[in-house]
PDB file of C-alpha atoms in Angstrom:
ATOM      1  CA  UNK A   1      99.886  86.485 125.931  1.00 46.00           C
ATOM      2  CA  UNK A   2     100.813  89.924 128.104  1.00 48.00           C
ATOM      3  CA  UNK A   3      99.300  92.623 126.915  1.00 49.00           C
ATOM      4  CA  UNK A   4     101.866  94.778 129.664  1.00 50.00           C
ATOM      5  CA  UNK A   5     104.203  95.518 126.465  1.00 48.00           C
ATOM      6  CA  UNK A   6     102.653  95.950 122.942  1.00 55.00           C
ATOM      7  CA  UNK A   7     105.402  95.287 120.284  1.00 62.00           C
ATOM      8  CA  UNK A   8     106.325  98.767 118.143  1.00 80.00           C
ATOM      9  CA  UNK A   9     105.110  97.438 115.119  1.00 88.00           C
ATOM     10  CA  UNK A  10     106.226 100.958 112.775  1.00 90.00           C
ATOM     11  CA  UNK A  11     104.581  98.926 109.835  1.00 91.00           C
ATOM     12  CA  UNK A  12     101.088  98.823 111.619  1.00 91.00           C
ATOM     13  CA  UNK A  13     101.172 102.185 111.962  1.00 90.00           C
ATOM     14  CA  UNK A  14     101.990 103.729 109.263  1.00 92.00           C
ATOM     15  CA  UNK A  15      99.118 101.905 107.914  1.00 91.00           C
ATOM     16  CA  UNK A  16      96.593 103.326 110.833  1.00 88.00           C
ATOM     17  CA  UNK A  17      98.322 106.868 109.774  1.00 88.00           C
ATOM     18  CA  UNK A  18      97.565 106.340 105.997  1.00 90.00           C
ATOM     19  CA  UNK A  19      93.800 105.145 106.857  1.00 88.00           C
ATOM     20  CA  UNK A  20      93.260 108.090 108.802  1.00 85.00           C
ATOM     21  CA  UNK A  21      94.248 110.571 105.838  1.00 84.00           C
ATOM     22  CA  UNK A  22      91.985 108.634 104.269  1.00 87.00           C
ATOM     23  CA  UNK A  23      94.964 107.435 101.366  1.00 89.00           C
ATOM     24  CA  UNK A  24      95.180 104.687  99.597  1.00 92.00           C
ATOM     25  CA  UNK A  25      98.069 101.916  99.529  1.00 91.00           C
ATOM     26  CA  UNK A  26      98.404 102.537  95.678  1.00 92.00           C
ATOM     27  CA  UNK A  27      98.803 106.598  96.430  1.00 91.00           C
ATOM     28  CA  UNK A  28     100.971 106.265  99.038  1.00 92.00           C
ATOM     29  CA  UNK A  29     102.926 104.020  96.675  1.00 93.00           C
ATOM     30  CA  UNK A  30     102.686 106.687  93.792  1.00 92.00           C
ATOM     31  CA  UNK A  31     103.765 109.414  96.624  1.00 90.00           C
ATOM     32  CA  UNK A  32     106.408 106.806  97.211  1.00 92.00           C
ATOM     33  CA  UNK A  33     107.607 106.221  93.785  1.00 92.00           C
ATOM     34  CA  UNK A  34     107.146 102.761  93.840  1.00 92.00           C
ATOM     35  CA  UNK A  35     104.167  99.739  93.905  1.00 93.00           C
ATOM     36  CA  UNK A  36     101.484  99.136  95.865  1.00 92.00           C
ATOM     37  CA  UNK A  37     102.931  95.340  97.184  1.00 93.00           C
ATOM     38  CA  UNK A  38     105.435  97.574  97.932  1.00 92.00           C
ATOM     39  CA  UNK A  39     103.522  99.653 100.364  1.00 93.00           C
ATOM     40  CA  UNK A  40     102.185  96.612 101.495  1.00 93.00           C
ATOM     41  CA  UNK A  41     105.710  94.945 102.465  1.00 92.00           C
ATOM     42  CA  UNK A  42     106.383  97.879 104.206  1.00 92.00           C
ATOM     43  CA  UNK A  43     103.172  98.543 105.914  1.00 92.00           C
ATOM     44  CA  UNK A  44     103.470  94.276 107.268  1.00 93.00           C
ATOM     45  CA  UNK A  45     107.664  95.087 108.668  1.00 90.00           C
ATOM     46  CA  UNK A  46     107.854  95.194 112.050  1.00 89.00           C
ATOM     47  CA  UNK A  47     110.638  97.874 111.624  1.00 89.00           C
ATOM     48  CA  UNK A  48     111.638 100.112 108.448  1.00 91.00           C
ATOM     49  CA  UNK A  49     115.079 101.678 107.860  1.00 90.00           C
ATOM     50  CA  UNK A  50     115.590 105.244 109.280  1.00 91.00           C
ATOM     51  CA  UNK A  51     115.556 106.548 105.056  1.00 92.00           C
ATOM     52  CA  UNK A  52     112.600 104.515 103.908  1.00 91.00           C
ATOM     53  CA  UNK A  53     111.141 106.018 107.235  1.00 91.00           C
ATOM     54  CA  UNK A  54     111.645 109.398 106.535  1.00 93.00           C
ATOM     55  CA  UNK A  55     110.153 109.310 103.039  1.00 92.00           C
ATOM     56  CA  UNK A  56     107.277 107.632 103.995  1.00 92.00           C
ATOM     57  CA  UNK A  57     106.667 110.332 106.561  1.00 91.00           C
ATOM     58  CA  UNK A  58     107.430 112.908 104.330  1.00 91.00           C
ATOM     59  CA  UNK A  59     104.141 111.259 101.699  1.00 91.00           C
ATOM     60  CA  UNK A  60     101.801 111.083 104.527  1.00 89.00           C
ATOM     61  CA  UNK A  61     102.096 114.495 105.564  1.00 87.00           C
ATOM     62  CA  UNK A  62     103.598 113.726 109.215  1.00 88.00           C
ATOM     63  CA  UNK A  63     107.009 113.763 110.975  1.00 87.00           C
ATOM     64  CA  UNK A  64     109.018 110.730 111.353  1.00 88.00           C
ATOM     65  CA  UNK A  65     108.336 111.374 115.660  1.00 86.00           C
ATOM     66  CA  UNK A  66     104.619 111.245 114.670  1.00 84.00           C
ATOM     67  CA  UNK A  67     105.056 107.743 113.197  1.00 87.00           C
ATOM     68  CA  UNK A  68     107.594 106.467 115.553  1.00 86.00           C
ATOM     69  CA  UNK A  69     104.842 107.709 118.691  1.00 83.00           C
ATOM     70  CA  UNK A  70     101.405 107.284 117.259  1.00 82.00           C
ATOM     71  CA  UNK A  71      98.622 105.423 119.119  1.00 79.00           C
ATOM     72  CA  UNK A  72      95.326 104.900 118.769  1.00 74.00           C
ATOM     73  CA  UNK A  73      94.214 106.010 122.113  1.00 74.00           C
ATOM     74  CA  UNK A  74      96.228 109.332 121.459  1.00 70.00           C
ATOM     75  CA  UNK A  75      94.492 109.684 118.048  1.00 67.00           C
ATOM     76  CA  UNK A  76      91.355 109.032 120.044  1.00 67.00           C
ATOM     77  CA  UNK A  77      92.033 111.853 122.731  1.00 64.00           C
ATOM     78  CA  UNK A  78      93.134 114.258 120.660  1.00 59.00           C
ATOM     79  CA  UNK A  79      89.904 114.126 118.170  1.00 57.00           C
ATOM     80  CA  UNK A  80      87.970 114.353 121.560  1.00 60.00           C
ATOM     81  CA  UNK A  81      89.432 117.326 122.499  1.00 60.00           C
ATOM     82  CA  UNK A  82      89.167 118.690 119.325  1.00 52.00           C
ATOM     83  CA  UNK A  83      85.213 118.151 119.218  1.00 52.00           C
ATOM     84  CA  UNK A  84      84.988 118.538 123.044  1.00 51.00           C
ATOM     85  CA  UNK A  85      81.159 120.530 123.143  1.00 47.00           C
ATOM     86  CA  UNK A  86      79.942 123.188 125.479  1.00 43.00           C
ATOM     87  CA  UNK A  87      77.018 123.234 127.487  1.00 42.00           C
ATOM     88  CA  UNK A  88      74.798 124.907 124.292  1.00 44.00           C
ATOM     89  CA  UNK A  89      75.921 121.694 122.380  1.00 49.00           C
ATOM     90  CA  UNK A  90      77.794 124.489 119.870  1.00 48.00           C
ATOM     91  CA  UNK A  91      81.323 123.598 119.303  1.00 47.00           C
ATOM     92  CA  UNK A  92      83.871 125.304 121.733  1.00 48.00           C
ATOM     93  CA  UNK A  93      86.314 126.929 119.180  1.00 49.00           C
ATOM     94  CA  UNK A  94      84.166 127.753 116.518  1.00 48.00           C
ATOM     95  CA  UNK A  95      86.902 130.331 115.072  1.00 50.00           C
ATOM     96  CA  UNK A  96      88.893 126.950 113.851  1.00 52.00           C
ATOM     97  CA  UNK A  97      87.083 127.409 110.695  1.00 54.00           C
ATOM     98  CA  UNK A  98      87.482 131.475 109.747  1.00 57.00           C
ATOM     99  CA  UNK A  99      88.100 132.475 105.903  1.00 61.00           C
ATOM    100  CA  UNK A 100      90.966 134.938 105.363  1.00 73.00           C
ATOM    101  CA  UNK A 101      88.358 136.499 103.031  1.00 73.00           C
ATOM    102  CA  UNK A 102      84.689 137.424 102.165  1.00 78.00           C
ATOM    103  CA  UNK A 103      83.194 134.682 100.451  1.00 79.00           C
ATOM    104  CA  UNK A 104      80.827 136.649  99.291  1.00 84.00           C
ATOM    105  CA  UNK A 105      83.079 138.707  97.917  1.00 84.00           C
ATOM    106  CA  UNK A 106      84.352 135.944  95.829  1.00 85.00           C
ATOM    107  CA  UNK A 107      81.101 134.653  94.855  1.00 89.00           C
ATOM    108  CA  UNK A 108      80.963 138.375  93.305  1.00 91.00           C
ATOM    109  CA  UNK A 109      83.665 137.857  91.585  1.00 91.00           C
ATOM    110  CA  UNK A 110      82.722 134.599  89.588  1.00 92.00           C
ATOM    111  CA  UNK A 111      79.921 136.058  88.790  1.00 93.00           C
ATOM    112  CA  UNK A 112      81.386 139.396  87.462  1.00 93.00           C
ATOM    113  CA  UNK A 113      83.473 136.832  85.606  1.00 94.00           C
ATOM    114  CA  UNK A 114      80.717 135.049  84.264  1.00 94.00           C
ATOM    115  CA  UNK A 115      79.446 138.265  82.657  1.00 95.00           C
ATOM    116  CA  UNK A 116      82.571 138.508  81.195  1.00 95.00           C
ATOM    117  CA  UNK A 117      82.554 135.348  79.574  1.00 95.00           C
ATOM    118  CA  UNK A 118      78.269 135.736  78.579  1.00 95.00           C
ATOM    119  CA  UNK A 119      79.165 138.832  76.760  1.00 96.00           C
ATOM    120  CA  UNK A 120      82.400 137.964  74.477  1.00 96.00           C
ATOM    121  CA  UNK A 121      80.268 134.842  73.700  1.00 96.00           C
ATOM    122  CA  UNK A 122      77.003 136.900  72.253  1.00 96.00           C
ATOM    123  CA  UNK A 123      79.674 139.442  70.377  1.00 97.00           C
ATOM    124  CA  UNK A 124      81.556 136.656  69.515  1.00 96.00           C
ATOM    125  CA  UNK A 125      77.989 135.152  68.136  1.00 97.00           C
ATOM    126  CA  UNK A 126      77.016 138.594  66.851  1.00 97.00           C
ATOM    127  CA  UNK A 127      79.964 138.561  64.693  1.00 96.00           C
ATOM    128  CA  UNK A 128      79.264 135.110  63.216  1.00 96.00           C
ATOM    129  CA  UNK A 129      75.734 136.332  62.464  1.00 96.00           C
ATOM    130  CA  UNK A 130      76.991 139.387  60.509  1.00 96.00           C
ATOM    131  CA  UNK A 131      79.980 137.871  58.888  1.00 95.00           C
ATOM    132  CA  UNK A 132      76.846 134.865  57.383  1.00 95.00           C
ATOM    133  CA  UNK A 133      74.972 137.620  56.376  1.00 95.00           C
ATOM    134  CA  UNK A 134      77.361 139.432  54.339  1.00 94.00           C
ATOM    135  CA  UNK A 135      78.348 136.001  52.512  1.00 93.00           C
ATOM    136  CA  UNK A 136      74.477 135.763  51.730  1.00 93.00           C
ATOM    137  CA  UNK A 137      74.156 139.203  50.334  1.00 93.00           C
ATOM    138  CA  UNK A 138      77.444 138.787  48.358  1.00 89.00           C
ATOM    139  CA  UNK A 139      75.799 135.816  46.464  1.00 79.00           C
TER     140      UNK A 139
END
């Protein structure tokens, strides 16, 4: 068997796409609308039609080009190049991961929230408290 010309089995990869977003057959399927044997047919076709194509693209997150050109070795590169270390071992764009905001800031907030919450429960124990006692001094 040559191994010059690899066939463009679209069925093989979608299924190499939907491992790699770490998805299931059954919620692709539910993405899909339809069955998990389903996802299965269409994950064993040699070649999908251009609609069916298009939707599945649209559940996995990618563009129909993305399917149609994905390889493994390209998959392989790019995550390389992605974790591709300096000489301090530290990883070269380190901004990748910025927040928009403070997290402290929102850690504040939660707890200001909490505090919120804490005190309507005492009153809201507080009031059961006084509302017992008054039905024990009535009797």
């Amino acid at each position: 068997m040559s191994t010059l010309t690899k066939p463009n089995h679209i069925g093989r990869k979608i299924s190499r796409i939907r491992e790699l977003r770490d998805m299931k057959q059954e919620a692709l399927a539910q993405a899909l609308g339809t069955n998990q044997q389903a996802v299965s047919l269409i994950e064993n076709s040699e070649t999908i039609d251009e609609e069916k194509l298009i939707a599945v693209a649209k559940a996995l997150g990618v563009t129909v080009e993305a399917i149609k050109n994905f390889s493994e070795e390209a998959a392989i590169n790019y995550f390389n190049n992605i974790y591709d270390n300096d000489i301090s071992g530290s990883i070269v764009n380190a901004n990748a991961n910025h927040c928009s905001f403070n997290p402290l800031d929102k850690m504040m907030e939660v707890v200001d929230e909490n505090k919120k919450l804490y005190e309507r429960l005492l009153q809201a124990e507080k009031d059961k408290i006084e509302y017992l006692e008054k039905l024990l001094k009535e009797k």
